[in-house]
Structure formats: structure tokens, C-alpha cells
Amino acid sequence: MDIVNDQTCFWINDLSKKISTNKVINSQECEWLIIGAGYTGLSAARKLGHLHPNSNIILVDAQLAGEGASSRNSGYLVDSTLNDGFTSNKELDNYKKKTDIYKLGIDSVKKFIKEYQVDCDWNECGKYFASSKVEDQKTLEKFSTTLNKLGFENNLLSNKELKRRLGTNFYNVALRTKGGILLHPGKLVRAMIDTLPVNVNLYENSLLLEWKKKNDAVICKFKNGTIKTKKIIFATNGFLKSLGIKSNYNFPITLTASMTRCLSDEEFISLGEPKEWGVLPVRPMGATIRMTKDRRILIRNTAEVFNPYQMSKSELTKRSLKQKIGIKKRFPELPDDIIQSTWSGIVSRTRNSSQIFEKIDNNIFVAGCYNGSGIGVGTLFGEQIAVKASNENTKELKVIEARNKPTWLPPDPILSLGVRARLFYERFRAKSEI
Ligand SMILES: Cc1cc2nc3c(=O)[nH]c(=O)nc-3n(C[C@H](O)[C@H](O)[C@H](O)COP(=O)(O)OP(=O)(O)OC[C@H]3O[C@@H](n4cnc5c(N)ncnc54)[C@H](O)[C@@H]3O)c2cc1C
């Protein structure tokens, strides 16, 4: 695996450029090593820094910190999900366990941004689960009953109201949940980097090539050096499998998104000047689409098994075309050439869409696999895996440990074939919603 900074992502390009970074060189030793500097790894490092102010903590990333999926997502901090993975949540108890975790995730992010006065375009505007298919109303009514039982405020909306709020005639039915926050994912993760405790040493552009346990330590090999650590936390999410971690419980999926330029005054007026909004699909492979506060449209309508990890420019262009069609279907009045950037990102999935949060050996810990909820849950799981690895206890840990555990996956090629077939089927079911 080779990760290169591709500079395609709008959210990253919207930030000031980083000017200096350190790489892993020579041989080093530390008490704590964290691999992966996204929301999970950065939150783990922050927590460890506070719990062990006198310890030497090292955080390493293969690319620039924060520039993996944590900067490349759609920016929905969710309190509830309809399609997290391939199945809907039918059982109330299990669904409650999930939303309890989402709530703690939101609390963790809120606490972080309050404590450090972070500006990440936070907007508590709720979200819409929307469809162009009138028959999806049944699904939404069932979902509404579940949400009502758990005390989540929500209401069903039809075409006319949706047109007024979203500026598109495309959707015929939607369930709006009051909970749910929209934010700038790049600004959030950059703030996590900028506020790392002083006893955390960050090394970037340093790919972990190999790791092995030796007596009570873990030895990690990088291109230009090695790190020997007493304890290690793997926070590499979509890359867990490639490091041989929980390989039969997770697999990577590549998502692609596009962002338009800012709409002109005239274009924005033609849509009815909608306020910032975020739509999630009712059918799993439908488009996530968002109007940002600076009048851009973001769309994500692909999810696929894609290897190698880096998508070439020509591959991105193909996805961009699909996204152009997705935008055109919803906003036929807008010009064809308004997409400004297209990027891909890697996430990790489990079979039953449950998260990985585990001690896999005495001194080896892992957290990841959040499907579409990594902003909040990644932040929470990062902090709490640090707590667990420090042999401390919190009420959050109890909630996390009570979740359903990920279920076993068959090895390749059966796995890849199965996932591809499932994605194909879901894509077919959602073809009107892409
Ligand atoms: C297009 C897209 C849209 C999404 N939309 C949403 C959304 O709206 N809301 C939401 O909550 N979630 C969303 N997600 C998912 C969310 O982004 C992830 O769940 C979240 O970023 C996971 O954070 P993480 O820190 O665990 O992993 P990552 O951010 O992926 O960080 C892992 C890091 O590990 C590093 N790494 C990997 N292998 C190695 C190695 N061998 N050596 C060193 N470092 C390594 C990587 O470079 C990476 O920086 C979306 C994701 C994508 C791609």
C-alpha cells in the first residue's frame, strides 16, 4: 500500500497549507504509539497526553495527519442513521445501543470544540432522509415510529415543502430529524492536530510497513526507521485489514465525493435561496447531498471495492461524471460545469455495521469501523480506547462495550465477491436516487 497526498479534496484545499512535518527516522523508543492520525488517532493521542503527561507518546501517519477520510467526508455528525451498512435496524434494543453511542460521539465532539474554541462551521440544522420514490414513505414511516419510541424529534415532509426548503423538486418524501449537525470536516480534524498535547510527537508521511510483538514490546518498521513501543493503538480504519488487524471482521470501501464552486447570486436565487441543509438517502446506495453555508453543493454517490487505495485522476473523472449527473437531476437549472473538485476516501465496514473497539493483545489496542458515523464515533472511540488502554474506567466505556460486536467475514475471494454482489444489488435498487 502506498498513500500519496493527492490534493484533490475541497475540504483540505480550503485550509491553510501545512509548512513543516517530521518523518520517522532512525530507531526510537516510546511508551505509547498510535498509528493513524484521523479523528480516532488524534483523539486517542489527546486523551493519552492528558492521562499520562510525563509519558513519551508518538503518533504516526502514512500521509499528512488528518488528510485521510477524516478530511474527506461529507461532514454529517449524526444522531441517528437509517442505512449504516447494508441492513436497516429493525430491533429497537439494538438500535438504541447504536444511538446511545452516536449521542456520546456528538457529546465528545461538542466538548472538544467548546474546550478549544474550534470554528468548524458547526450548524445544528438537523438532516433529511429523502427519496424521490413515493413508495419509500412506508420505510420512512417505520423509521419515524422507531425514532419516536426513542424520543428523537422528527417529521415527514412531502414534495412541496421539500422544494421550498431544499431548492429542488427531485425529492417526493423525506423524514427530517431535528438532531444532526453539519460541519467542515477538515477544520475539525485540523483543530485536533493543532491542539495535540506537548508530550505527543507527530510524525507524518511515514507509512508503517511491518509490526511484530517481541516480548513485552511491539516493534514497528517504517521506511527510514523503527519504533519500539510498550503499548500501541491502531487507528487506521480503512487500512486495518492491510495491516493484518481483525482481518476477518472488516473490509475497506472506497467512497468518492464532489464539491461545486460557490453558486452565483443568480443561481442561488433560482433555487429559492435555501438555508444550509443535508440530505441522506433512504436507499443505501443513494446520494448523500448537501448545500453548504457558502452555497456549494456536495454530492457523494459512489461506494465500491477499489484496489489500489489511491484513485487515479482518470478514475476520479469517471466518478465526477456520475456526480455531475446526480447534481443535474436535482438542479437542472444549474450549469453543467460547476464541479470544482472530486476526491476519494477509504472507510472500513463490518458485516453487521458494528464498530471495532478492542484489546487484541496485552499491549495492543484497536478502534475503527464507523460506517457513516466516524466524525462523532471516531472521536469518542479514540478517546475511550486510550482510557481502556490505560486501564481506567468511564461510563462511556460501558456503553461502548454493550454494543453488538462485529460478526465474522469469510476470507477473500469469497468476501470480495460477496461485497461486490451486495453493492451491485443496492446500486440497482437505488438507481433513481444516485
Ligand atoms: C466520502 C466520504 C464521506 C463520508 N461521510 C461521512 C459523514 O458525513 N459523517 C461521518 O460521520 N462519517 C463520514 N465518513 C466516514 C468518516 O470519514 C470516517 O469514519 C472517519 O474519518 C474515520 O476516522 P479514522 O480516524 O478512524 O480514520 P481515517 O481518517 O481514515 O484515519 C486513518 C489514518 O491512518 C493512516 N494510515 C493508514 N495506514 C497506515 C499505515 N500503514 N501507517 C501509517 N498510517 C496509516 C491514514 O493515512 C489515515 O490518515 C465519510 C467518509 C468518506 C470517505
CSV table of C-alpha atoms and ligand atoms in Angstrom, one decimal:
chain,number,residue,atom,x,y,z
A,1,MET,CA,0.0,0.0,0.0
A,2,ASP,CA,1.3,3.4,-0.9
A,3,ILE,CA,-0.5,6.6,0.2
A,4,VAL,CA,0.3,9.8,-1.6
A,5,ASN,CA,-1.1,13.3,-1.0
A,6,ASP,CA,-3.3,13.9,-4.0
A,7,GLN,CA,-4.6,17.4,-3.2
A,8,THR,CA,-8.0,16.7,-4.8
A,9,CYS,CA,-10.2,17.3,-1.7
A,10,PHE,CA,-12.0,20.6,-1.4
A,11,TRP,CA,-12.1,20.5,2.4
A,12,ILE,CA,-8.3,20.1,2.6
A,13,ASN,CA,-7.6,22.7,0.0
A,14,ASP,CA,-9.8,25.1,1.9
A,15,LEU,CA,-7.4,25.0,4.8
A,16,SER,CA,-4.1,26.8,5.1
A,17,LYS,CA,-1.2,24.7,3.8
A,18,LYS,CA,1.0,22.9,6.3
A,19,ILE,CA,4.5,24.0,6.2
A,20,SER,CA,6.6,21.6,8.1
A,21,THR,CA,6.3,18.0,9.1
A,22,ASN,CA,8.6,15.4,10.7
A,23,LYS,CA,9.1,11.9,9.5
A,24,VAL,CA,10.1,8.7,11.4
A,25,ILE,CA,13.9,8.3,11.1
A,26,ASN,CA,16.4,6.1,13.0
A,27,SER,CA,15.5,3.9,16.0
A,28,GLN,CA,13.3,5.3,18.7
A,29,GLU,CA,11.5,4.0,21.8
A,30,CYS,CA,8.3,5.2,23.4
A,31,GLU,CA,5.7,4.2,25.9
A,32,TRP,CA,2.7,4.8,23.6
A,33,LEU,CA,2.5,4.6,19.8
A,34,ILE,CA,-0.6,5.4,17.8
A,35,ILE,CA,-0.8,4.5,14.2
A,36,GLY,CA,-3.2,6.7,12.1
A,37,ALA,CA,-3.9,10.4,12.7
A,38,GLY,CA,-7.6,10.8,11.8
A,39,TYR,CA,-10.3,11.6,14.3
A,40,THR,CA,-9.6,8.3,16.1
A,41,GLY,CA,-5.9,8.5,16.4
A,42,LEU,CA,-5.8,12.2,17.2
A,43,SER,CA,-8.5,11.8,19.9
A,44,ALA,CA,-6.6,8.9,21.4
A,45,ALA,CA,-3.4,10.9,21.4
A,46,ARG,CA,-5.1,13.9,23.0
A,47,LYS,CA,-6.6,11.7,25.7
A,48,LEU,CA,-3.3,9.8,26.4
A,49,GLY,CA,-1.5,13.1,26.5
A,50,HIS,CA,-3.8,14.3,29.3
A,51,LEU,CA,-3.9,10.9,31.2
A,52,HIS,CA,0.0,10.5,31.0
A,53,PRO,CA,1.5,14.0,30.9
A,54,ASN,CA,5.0,12.6,31.6
A,55,SER,CA,4.9,9.8,29.0
A,56,ASN,CA,6.5,9.8,25.6
A,57,ILE,CA,3.7,9.4,23.1
A,58,ILE,CA,4.2,9.1,19.4
A,59,LEU,CA,1.5,9.5,16.7
A,60,VAL,CA,2.3,8.4,13.1
A,61,ASP,CA,0.5,8.8,9.8
A,62,ALA,CA,1.3,7.5,6.4
A,63,GLN,CA,0.3,10.8,4.8
A,64,LEU,CA,-0.3,14.3,6.2
A,65,ALA,CA,-2.2,14.0,9.5
A,66,GLY,CA,-5.9,14.3,9.2
A,67,GLU,CA,-5.9,14.0,5.4
A,68,GLY,CA,-7.4,10.5,5.2
A,69,ALA,CA,-11.2,10.0,5.4
A,70,SER,CA,-11.3,12.4,8.4
A,71,SER,CA,-10.9,15.4,6.0
A,72,ARG,CA,-12.7,13.7,3.0
A,73,ASN,CA,-16.1,13.1,4.4
A,74,SER,CA,-19.4,14.8,3.9
A,75,GLY,CA,-19.4,16.5,7.3
A,76,TYR,CA,-22.6,15.0,8.9
A,77,LEU,CA,-22.3,14.5,12.6
A,78,VAL,CA,-25.2,12.1,13.1
A,79,ASP,CA,-27.5,11.3,16.0
A,80,SER,CA,-29.4,8.6,14.0
A,81,THR,CA,-28.8,6.6,10.8
A,82,LEU,CA,-31.1,4.7,8.5
A,83,ASN,CA,-28.6,2.9,6.3
A,84,ASP,CA,-25.4,2.4,8.2
A,85,GLY,CA,-24.1,-0.5,6.3
A,86,PHE,CA,-26.2,-2.9,4.3
A,87,THR,CA,-29.1,-3.5,6.6
A,88,SER,CA,-31.7,-1.4,8.3
A,89,ASN,CA,-32.0,-1.5,12.0
A,90,LYS,CA,-35.1,-3.4,12.8
A,91,GLU,CA,-34.7,-4.2,16.5
A,92,LEU,CA,-35.3,-1.4,18.9
A,93,ASP,CA,-32.9,-2.5,21.6
A,94,ASN,CA,-30.0,-2.8,19.1
A,95,TYR,CA,-30.9,0.5,17.5
A,96,LYS,CA,-30.9,2.2,20.9
A,97,LYS,CA,-27.4,0.8,21.6
A,98,LYS,CA,-26.3,2.5,18.4
A,99,THR,CA,-27.9,5.8,19.0
A,100,ASP,CA,-26.5,5.8,22.6
A,101,ILE,CA,-23.1,5.6,21.0
A,102,TYR,CA,-23.9,8.3,18.5
A,103,LYS,CA,-25.1,10.6,21.3
A,104,LEU,CA,-21.8,10.1,23.2
A,105,GLY,CA,-20.0,10.8,19.9
A,106,ILE,CA,-21.8,14.1,19.5
A,107,ASP,CA,-21.0,15.0,23.1
A,108,SER,CA,-17.3,14.2,22.6
A,109,VAL,CA,-17.0,16.5,19.6
A,110,LYS,CA,-19.1,19.2,21.3
A,111,LYS,CA,-16.8,19.1,24.3
A,112,PHE,CA,-13.7,19.3,22.1
A,113,ILE,CA,-14.9,22.3,20.1
A,114,LYS,CA,-16.1,24.1,23.3
A,115,GLU,CA,-12.9,23.5,25.2
A,116,TYR,CA,-10.6,24.6,22.3
A,117,GLN,CA,-13.0,27.2,20.8
A,118,VAL,CA,-12.9,25.5,17.5
A,119,ASP,CA,-14.5,27.1,14.4
A,120,CYS,CA,-15.7,24.2,12.2
A,121,ASP,CA,-18.8,25.8,10.6
A,122,TRP,CA,-20.9,23.9,13.2
A,123,ASN,CA,-24.6,24.0,12.3
A,124,GLU,CA,-27.3,22.2,14.3
A,125,CYS,CA,-29.7,22.2,11.4
A,126,GLY,CA,-30.8,18.6,11.6
A,127,LYS,CA,-30.9,16.4,8.5
A,128,TYR,CA,-33.3,14.9,5.9
A,129,PHE,CA,-33.6,11.2,4.9
A,130,ALA,CA,-35.1,11.8,1.5
A,131,SER,CA,-36.2,9.9,-1.6
A,132,SER,CA,-37.7,10.6,-5.0
A,133,LYS,CA,-39.8,7.4,-4.7
A,134,VAL,CA,-43.2,7.9,-3.1
A,135,GLU,CA,-43.2,4.2,-2.1
A,136,ASP,CA,-40.3,4.9,0.3
A,137,GLN,CA,-42.7,6.8,2.5
A,138,LYS,CA,-43.5,3.4,4.1
A,139,THR,CA,-39.9,2.9,5.1
A,140,LEU,CA,-39.8,6.4,6.5
A,141,GLU,CA,-43.0,5.9,8.5
A,142,LYS,CA,-41.5,2.8,10.1
A,143,PHE,CA,-38.3,4.6,10.8
A,144,SER,CA,-40.3,7.5,12.3
A,145,THR,CA,-42.0,5.1,14.7
A,146,THR,CA,-38.6,3.8,15.8
A,147,LEU,CA,-37.3,7.3,16.3
A,148,ASN,CA,-40.5,8.4,18.2
A,149,LYS,CA,-40.1,5.4,20.6
A,150,LEU,CA,-36.5,6.6,21.3
A,151,GLY,CA,-37.5,10.2,21.7
A,152,PHE,CA,-35.9,11.6,18.6
A,153,GLU,CA,-37.9,14.6,17.2
A,154,ASN,CA,-38.8,14.0,13.5
A,155,ASN,CA,-41.4,14.9,10.9
A,156,LEU,CA,-42.4,13.7,7.5
A,157,LEU,CA,-42.3,16.1,4.6
A,158,SER,CA,-43.7,15.9,1.1
A,159,ASN,CA,-42.5,17.4,-2.3
A,160,LYS,CA,-43.9,20.9,-1.9
A,161,GLU,CA,-42.3,21.6,1.4
A,162,LEU,CA,-39.0,19.9,0.3
A,163,LYS,CA,-38.9,22.0,-2.8
A,164,ARG,CA,-39.2,25.1,-0.6
A,165,ARG,CA,-36.5,24.0,1.9
A,166,LEU,CA,-34.0,22.3,-0.4
A,167,GLY,CA,-34.5,24.2,-3.7
A,168,THR,CA,-35.0,21.0,-5.7
A,169,ASN,CA,-38.2,19.3,-7.0
A,170,PHE,CA,-36.4,15.9,-7.0
A,171,TYR,CA,-37.5,14.6,-3.6
A,172,ASN,CA,-41.1,13.4,-3.1
A,173,VAL,CA,-40.8,12.3,0.5
A,174,ALA,CA,-38.4,12.9,3.4
A,175,LEU,CA,-38.1,12.4,7.1
A,176,ARG,CA,-36.5,15.3,8.8
A,177,THR,CA,-34.7,14.7,12.1
A,178,LYS,CA,-34.1,17.6,14.4
A,179,GLY,CA,-30.9,16.1,15.6
A,180,GLY,CA,-27.8,16.1,13.5
A,181,ILE,CA,-25.1,18.6,12.8
A,182,LEU,CA,-23.4,19.8,9.7
A,183,LEU,CA,-19.7,20.9,9.9
A,184,HIS,CA,-16.5,21.4,7.9
A,185,PRO,CA,-14.7,18.1,8.5
A,186,GLY,CA,-11.3,19.5,7.5
A,187,LYS,CA,-11.5,22.3,10.0
A,188,LEU,CA,-12.4,19.9,12.8
A,189,VAL,CA,-9.6,17.5,12.2
A,190,ARG,CA,-7.0,20.3,11.7
A,191,ALA,CA,-8.1,21.7,15.1
A,192,MET,CA,-7.4,18.3,16.6
A,193,ILE,CA,-3.9,18.4,15.1
A,194,ASP,CA,-3.2,21.9,16.3
A,195,THR,CA,-4.2,21.2,19.9
A,196,LEU,CA,-2.2,18.0,20.4
A,197,PRO,CA,-0.7,17.9,23.9
A,198,VAL,CA,3.0,18.8,24.2
A,199,ASN,CA,4.1,15.3,25.0
A,200,VAL,CA,2.7,13.9,21.7
A,201,ASN,CA,5.2,13.7,18.9
A,202,LEU,CA,3.6,13.7,15.5
A,203,TYR,CA,5.4,12.0,12.5
A,204,GLU,CA,3.8,12.3,9.1
A,205,ASN,CA,4.4,10.8,5.6
A,206,SER,CA,5.7,7.7,7.5
A,207,LEU,CA,4.0,4.5,6.4
A,208,LEU,CA,4.0,1.6,8.9
A,209,LEU,CA,5.4,-1.3,6.8
A,210,GLU,CA,5.5,-4.1,9.3
A,211,TRP,CA,4.9,-4.7,13.0
A,212,LYS,CA,5.5,-7.5,15.4
A,213,LYS,CA,5.2,-8.3,19.1
A,214,LYS,CA,8.5,-9.0,20.7
A,215,ASN,CA,8.4,-10.0,24.4
A,216,ASP,CA,6.5,-7.2,26.2
A,217,ALA,CA,7.1,-4.6,23.4
A,218,VAL,CA,5.8,-4.0,19.8
A,219,ILE,CA,8.4,-3.3,17.1
A,220,CYS,CA,7.2,-1.2,14.2
A,221,LYS,CA,9.2,-0.8,11.0
A,222,PHE,CA,9.0,2.3,8.7
A,223,LYS,CA,10.9,3.1,5.6
A,224,ASN,CA,13.6,5.1,7.4
A,225,GLY,CA,13.4,3.9,10.9
A,226,THR,CA,11.9,1.8,13.6
A,227,ILE,CA,9.9,2.5,16.8
A,228,LYS,CA,9.8,0.2,19.7
A,229,THR,CA,6.8,0.8,22.0
A,230,LYS,CA,5.4,-0.6,25.2
A,231,LYS,CA,1.8,-0.1,24.0
A,232,ILE,CA,0.2,0.5,20.6
A,233,ILE,CA,-3.1,1.7,19.4
A,234,PHE,CA,-4.1,1.0,15.8
A,235,ALA,CA,-6.4,3.8,14.5
A,236,THR,CA,-6.0,3.2,10.7
A,237,ASN,CA,-9.7,2.5,10.0
A,238,GLY,CA,-9.9,1.6,6.3
A,239,PHE,CA,-6.4,0.2,6.5
A,240,LEU,CA,-6.8,-2.1,9.4
A,241,LYS,CA,-7.1,-5.1,7.1
A,242,SER,CA,-4.0,-4.2,5.2
A,243,LEU,CA,-2.1,-4.3,8.5
A,244,GLY,CA,-3.5,-7.7,9.3
A,245,ILE,CA,-5.7,-6.4,12.1
A,246,LYS,CA,-9.1,-8.0,12.7
A,247,SER,CA,-8.9,-9.2,9.1
A,248,ASN,CA,-11.9,-11.4,9.3
A,249,TYR,CA,-14.1,-8.7,10.7
A,250,ASN,CA,-13.6,-5.6,8.5
A,251,PHE,CA,-13.0,-4.7,4.8
A,252,PRO,CA,-12.2,-1.4,3.1
A,253,ILE,CA,-14.7,0.5,0.9
A,254,THR,CA,-13.8,3.5,-1.3
A,255,LEU,CA,-16.2,6.4,-1.5
A,256,THR,CA,-16.0,9.4,-3.9
A,257,ALA,CA,-17.4,12.8,-3.5
A,258,SER,CA,-17.5,16.1,-5.4
A,259,MET,CA,-17.9,19.7,-4.5
A,260,THR,CA,-19.2,22.5,-6.7
A,261,ARG,CA,-17.9,26.1,-6.8
A,262,CYS,CA,-20.0,28.6,-4.9
A,263,LEU,CA,-23.3,29.3,-6.6
A,264,SER,CA,-23.6,32.8,-8.0
A,265,ASP,CA,-26.3,35.1,-6.6
A,266,GLU,CA,-28.4,34.5,-9.7
A,267,GLU,CA,-28.1,30.7,-9.4
A,268,PHE,CA,-28.8,30.7,-5.7
A,269,ILE,CA,-31.9,32.9,-6.2
A,270,SER,CA,-33.1,30.5,-8.9
A,271,LEU,CA,-33.2,27.8,-6.2
A,272,GLY,CA,-35.1,29.9,-3.8
A,273,GLU,CA,-32.2,30.8,-1.6
A,274,PRO,CA,-32.3,27.7,0.7
A,275,LYS,CA,-30.6,27.7,4.0
A,276,GLU,CA,-27.7,25.2,4.6
A,277,TRP,CA,-29.1,21.6,4.5
A,278,GLY,CA,-28.0,17.9,4.4
A,279,VAL,CA,-29.8,15.0,2.8
A,280,LEU,CA,-29.1,11.3,3.4
A,281,PRO,CA,-30.5,8.7,1.1
A,282,VAL,CA,-33.3,6.3,2.1
A,283,ARG,CA,-31.9,3.5,-0.1
A,284,PRO,CA,-28.4,2.6,1.0
A,285,MET,CA,-26.5,3.4,-2.3
A,286,GLY,CA,-28.4,6.6,-3.0
A,287,ALA,CA,-26.7,10.0,-2.9
A,288,THR,CA,-25.7,12.0,0.1
A,289,ILE,CA,-26.1,15.6,-0.9
A,290,ARG,CA,-25.5,18.8,0.9
A,291,MET,CA,-25.9,22.6,0.4
A,292,THR,CA,-23.1,24.2,2.4
A,293,LYS,CA,-23.3,27.5,4.1
A,294,ASP,CA,-21.2,29.2,1.4
A,295,ARG,CA,-23.7,27.9,-1.3
A,296,ARG,CA,-21.7,25.0,-2.6
A,297,ILE,CA,-23.3,21.6,-3.4
A,298,LEU,CA,-21.5,18.5,-2.2
A,299,ILE,CA,-22.5,15.1,-3.5
A,300,ARG,CA,-21.4,11.6,-2.7
A,301,ASN,CA,-23.0,8.8,-4.7
A,302,THR,CA,-20.4,6.0,-5.1
A,303,ALA,CA,-19.2,3.3,-2.8
A,304,GLU,CA,-17.1,0.5,-4.1
A,305,VAL,CA,-14.4,-2.1,-3.6
A,306,PHE,CA,-11.5,-0.4,-5.2
A,307,ASN,CA,-7.9,-1.5,-5.1
A,308,PRO,CA,-5.3,0.1,-5.2
A,309,TYR,CA,-6.1,2.6,-2.5
A,310,GLN,CA,-5.2,5.7,-4.5
A,311,MET,CA,-7.6,6.7,-7.3
A,312,SER,CA,-6.0,8.0,-10.4
A,313,LYS,CA,-7.1,11.3,-12.0
A,314,SER,CA,-8.9,9.4,-14.8
A,315,GLU,CA,-10.8,7.2,-12.3
A,316,LEU,CA,-11.8,10.3,-10.3
A,317,THR,CA,-13.0,11.9,-13.5
A,318,LYS,CA,-15.3,8.9,-14.2
A,319,ARG,CA,-16.8,9.3,-10.7
A,320,SER,CA,-17.1,13.0,-11.2
A,321,LEU,CA,-19.3,12.5,-14.2
A,322,LYS,CA,-21.7,10.4,-12.1
A,323,GLN,CA,-21.8,13.2,-9.6
A,324,LYS,CA,-22.4,15.8,-12.3
A,325,ILE,CA,-25.4,13.7,-13.4
A,326,GLY,CA,-26.6,13.5,-9.8
A,327,ILE,CA,-26.5,17.2,-9.4
A,328,LYS,CA,-28.1,17.8,-12.8
A,329,LYS,CA,-31.0,15.5,-11.9
A,330,ARG,CA,-31.7,17.6,-8.8
A,331,PHE,CA,-30.8,21.0,-10.1
A,332,PRO,CA,-31.5,21.1,-13.9
A,333,GLU,CA,-31.3,24.9,-13.9
A,334,LEU,CA,-27.7,24.9,-12.9
A,335,PRO,CA,-24.8,24.9,-15.5
A,336,ASP,CA,-23.1,21.6,-16.3
A,337,ASP,CA,-19.6,22.6,-15.3
A,338,ILE,CA,-19.8,23.6,-11.7
A,339,ILE,CA,-17.9,20.8,-10.0
A,340,GLN,CA,-14.7,22.2,-8.6
A,341,SER,CA,-13.2,19.1,-7.0
A,342,THR,CA,-13.6,15.4,-6.8
A,343,TRP,CA,-11.9,13.1,-4.3
A,344,SER,CA,-12.0,9.6,-2.9
A,345,GLY,CA,-11.6,8.4,0.7
A,346,ILE,CA,-11.4,5.0,2.3
A,347,VAL,CA,-13.6,3.8,5.1
A,348,SER,CA,-13.9,0.5,6.9
A,349,ARG,CA,-17.0,-1.7,7.1
A,350,THR,CA,-18.1,-4.6,9.1
A,351,ARG,CA,-20.7,-7.2,8.2
A,352,ASN,CA,-23.3,-6.1,10.8
A,353,SER,CA,-22.2,-2.4,10.8
A,354,SER,CA,-21.0,-2.6,14.3
A,355,GLN,CA,-17.7,-1.0,15.4
A,356,ILE,CA,-14.4,-2.5,16.3
A,357,PHE,CA,-13.1,-1.5,19.7
A,358,GLU,CA,-10.8,-4.0,21.3
A,359,LYS,CA,-7.7,-5.0,23.2
A,360,ILE,CA,-6.3,-7.6,20.8
A,361,ASP,CA,-3.3,-8.5,23.0
A,362,ASN,CA,-1.9,-7.3,26.3
A,363,ASN,CA,-0.5,-4.1,24.9
A,364,ILE,CA,-2.2,-3.9,21.5
A,365,PHE,CA,-5.5,-2.0,21.0
A,366,VAL,CA,-7.6,-1.1,18.0
A,367,ALA,CA,-10.6,1.2,17.3
A,368,GLY,CA,-12.4,1.7,14.0
A,369,CYS,CA,-15.2,0.8,11.5
A,370,TYR,CA,-17.8,3.5,11.9
A,371,ASN,CA,-19.6,3.3,8.6
A,372,GLY,CA,-21.3,6.7,8.1
A,373,SER,CA,-20.8,8.0,11.7
A,374,GLY,CA,-17.0,8.3,12.1
A,375,ILE,CA,-16.9,12.0,12.9
A,376,GLY,CA,-18.6,11.5,16.3
A,377,VAL,CA,-18.0,7.9,17.0
A,378,GLY,CA,-14.3,8.1,15.8
A,379,THR,CA,-13.7,11.0,18.2
A,380,LEU,CA,-15.4,9.1,21.0
A,381,PHE,CA,-13.7,5.7,20.3
A,382,GLY,CA,-10.3,7.4,20.0
A,383,GLU,CA,-10.7,8.9,23.5
A,384,GLN,CA,-12.1,5.8,25.0
A,385,ILE,CA,-9.6,3.3,23.5
A,386,ALA,CA,-7.0,5.5,25.3
A,387,VAL,CA,-8.9,5.2,28.5
A,388,LYS,CA,-9.2,1.4,28.1
A,389,ALA,CA,-5.6,1.0,27.3
A,390,SER,CA,-4.7,3.0,30.4
A,391,ASN,CA,-6.8,0.5,32.5
A,392,GLU,CA,-9.2,3.3,33.5
A,393,ASN,CA,-13.0,3.2,33.5
A,394,THR,CA,-15.7,5.6,32.3
A,395,LYS,CA,-19.4,5.5,31.8
A,396,GLU,CA,-18.8,5.9,28.1
A,397,LEU,CA,-16.7,2.6,28.1
A,398,LYS,CA,-19.7,0.7,29.5
A,399,VAL,CA,-21.9,2.0,26.7
A,400,ILE,CA,-19.4,1.1,24.0
A,401,GLU,CA,-18.7,-2.4,25.4
A,402,ALA,CA,-22.5,-3.1,25.5
A,403,ARG,CA,-22.8,-2.7,21.7
A,404,ASN,CA,-23.2,-5.7,19.4
A,405,LYS,CA,-19.8,-7.0,18.3
A,406,PRO,CA,-18.8,-7.3,14.6
A,407,THR,CA,-19.5,-10.6,13.1
A,408,TRP,CA,-17.1,-12.9,11.2
A,409,LEU,CA,-16.5,-12.4,7.5
A,410,PRO,CA,-15.3,-15.1,5.1
A,411,PRO,CA,-11.8,-14.8,3.5
A,412,ASP,CA,-11.1,-13.5,0.0
A,413,PRO,CA,-12.1,-14.1,-2.8
A,414,ILE,CA,-15.5,-15.1,-1.3
A,415,LEU,CA,-15.6,-11.8,0.7
A,416,SER,CA,-14.8,-9.5,-2.3
A,417,LEU,CA,-17.3,-11.4,-4.5
A,418,GLY,CA,-20.0,-11.1,-1.8
A,419,VAL,CA,-19.4,-7.4,-1.1
A,420,ARG,CA,-19.4,-6.6,-4.9
A,421,ALA,CA,-22.6,-8.5,-5.4
A,422,ARG,CA,-24.3,-6.8,-2.5
A,423,LEU,CA,-23.1,-3.3,-3.7
A,424,PHE,CA,-24.3,-4.1,-7.2
A,425,TYR,CA,-27.7,-5.1,-5.8
A,426,GLU,CA,-28.0,-2.0,-3.6
A,427,ARG,CA,-26.9,0.2,-6.5
A,428,PHE,CA,-29.6,-1.3,-8.7
A,429,ARG,CA,-32.2,-0.7,-6.0
A,430,ALA,CA,-31.1,2.9,-5.6
A,431,LYS,CA,-30.6,3.7,-9.3
A,432,SER,CA,-33.1,6.5,-9.3
A,433,GLU,CA,-31.5,8.0,-6.2
A,434,ILE,CA,-28.0,8.2,-7.4
B,1,LIG,C1,-16.5,10.5,1.0
B,1,LIG,C2,-16.8,10.2,2.5
B,1,LIG,C3,-17.9,10.6,3.1
B,1,LIG,C4,-18.1,10.4,4.5
B,1,LIG,N1,-19.1,11.0,5.1
B,1,LIG,C5,-19.2,10.9,6.5
B,1,LIG,C6,-20.2,11.7,7.2
B,1,LIG,O1,-20.8,12.6,6.6
B,1,LIG,N2,-20.2,11.6,8.5
B,1,LIG,C7,-19.4,10.7,9.2
B,1,LIG,O2,-19.5,10.7,10.4
B,1,LIG,N3,-18.5,10.0,8.6
B,1,LIG,C8,-18.4,10.0,7.2
B,1,LIG,N4,-17.4,9.3,6.6
B,1,LIG,C9,-16.6,8.4,7.3
B,1,LIG,C10,-15.6,9.1,8.2
B,1,LIG,O3,-14.8,10.0,7.4
B,1,LIG,C11,-14.6,8.0,8.8
B,1,LIG,O4,-15.4,7.1,9.5
B,1,LIG,C12,-13.6,8.7,9.8
B,1,LIG,O5,-12.9,9.6,9.1
B,1,LIG,C13,-12.8,7.6,10.4
B,1,LIG,O6,-11.7,8.3,11.1
B,1,LIG,P1,-10.4,7.5,11.5
B,1,LIG,O7,-9.5,8.4,12.2
B,1,LIG,O8,-10.8,6.2,12.2
B,1,LIG,O9,-9.8,7.1,10.1
B,1,LIG,P2,-9.1,7.9,9.0
B,1,LIG,O10,-9.5,9.3,9.0
B,1,LIG,O11,-9.2,7.1,7.7
B,1,LIG,O12,-7.6,7.9,9.5
B,1,LIG,C14,-6.8,6.8,9.4
B,1,LIG,C15,-5.4,7.2,9.1
B,1,LIG,O13,-4.5,6.1,9.2
B,1,LIG,C16,-3.5,6.3,8.3
B,1,LIG,N5,-2.8,5.1,7.9
B,1,LIG,C17,-3.4,4.0,7.3
B,1,LIG,N6,-2.5,3.0,7.1
B,1,LIG,C18,-1.3,3.5,7.7
B,1,LIG,C19,0.0,2.9,7.9
B,1,LIG,N7,0.2,1.7,7.4
B,1,LIG,N8,0.9,3.6,8.5
B,1,LIG,C20,0.6,4.8,9.0
B,1,LIG,N9,-0.6,5.4,8.9
B,1,LIG,C21,-1.5,4.7,8.2
B,1,LIG,C22,-4.1,7.0,7.1
B,1,LIG,O14,-3.2,7.7,6.3
B,1,LIG,C23,-5.2,7.9,7.8
B,1,LIG,O15,-4.8,9.2,7.9
B,1,LIG,C24,-17.2,9.5,5.2
B,1,LIG,C25,-16.1,9.0,4.5
B,1,LIG,C26,-15.8,9.3,3.2
B,1,LIG,C27,-14.6,8.8,2.5
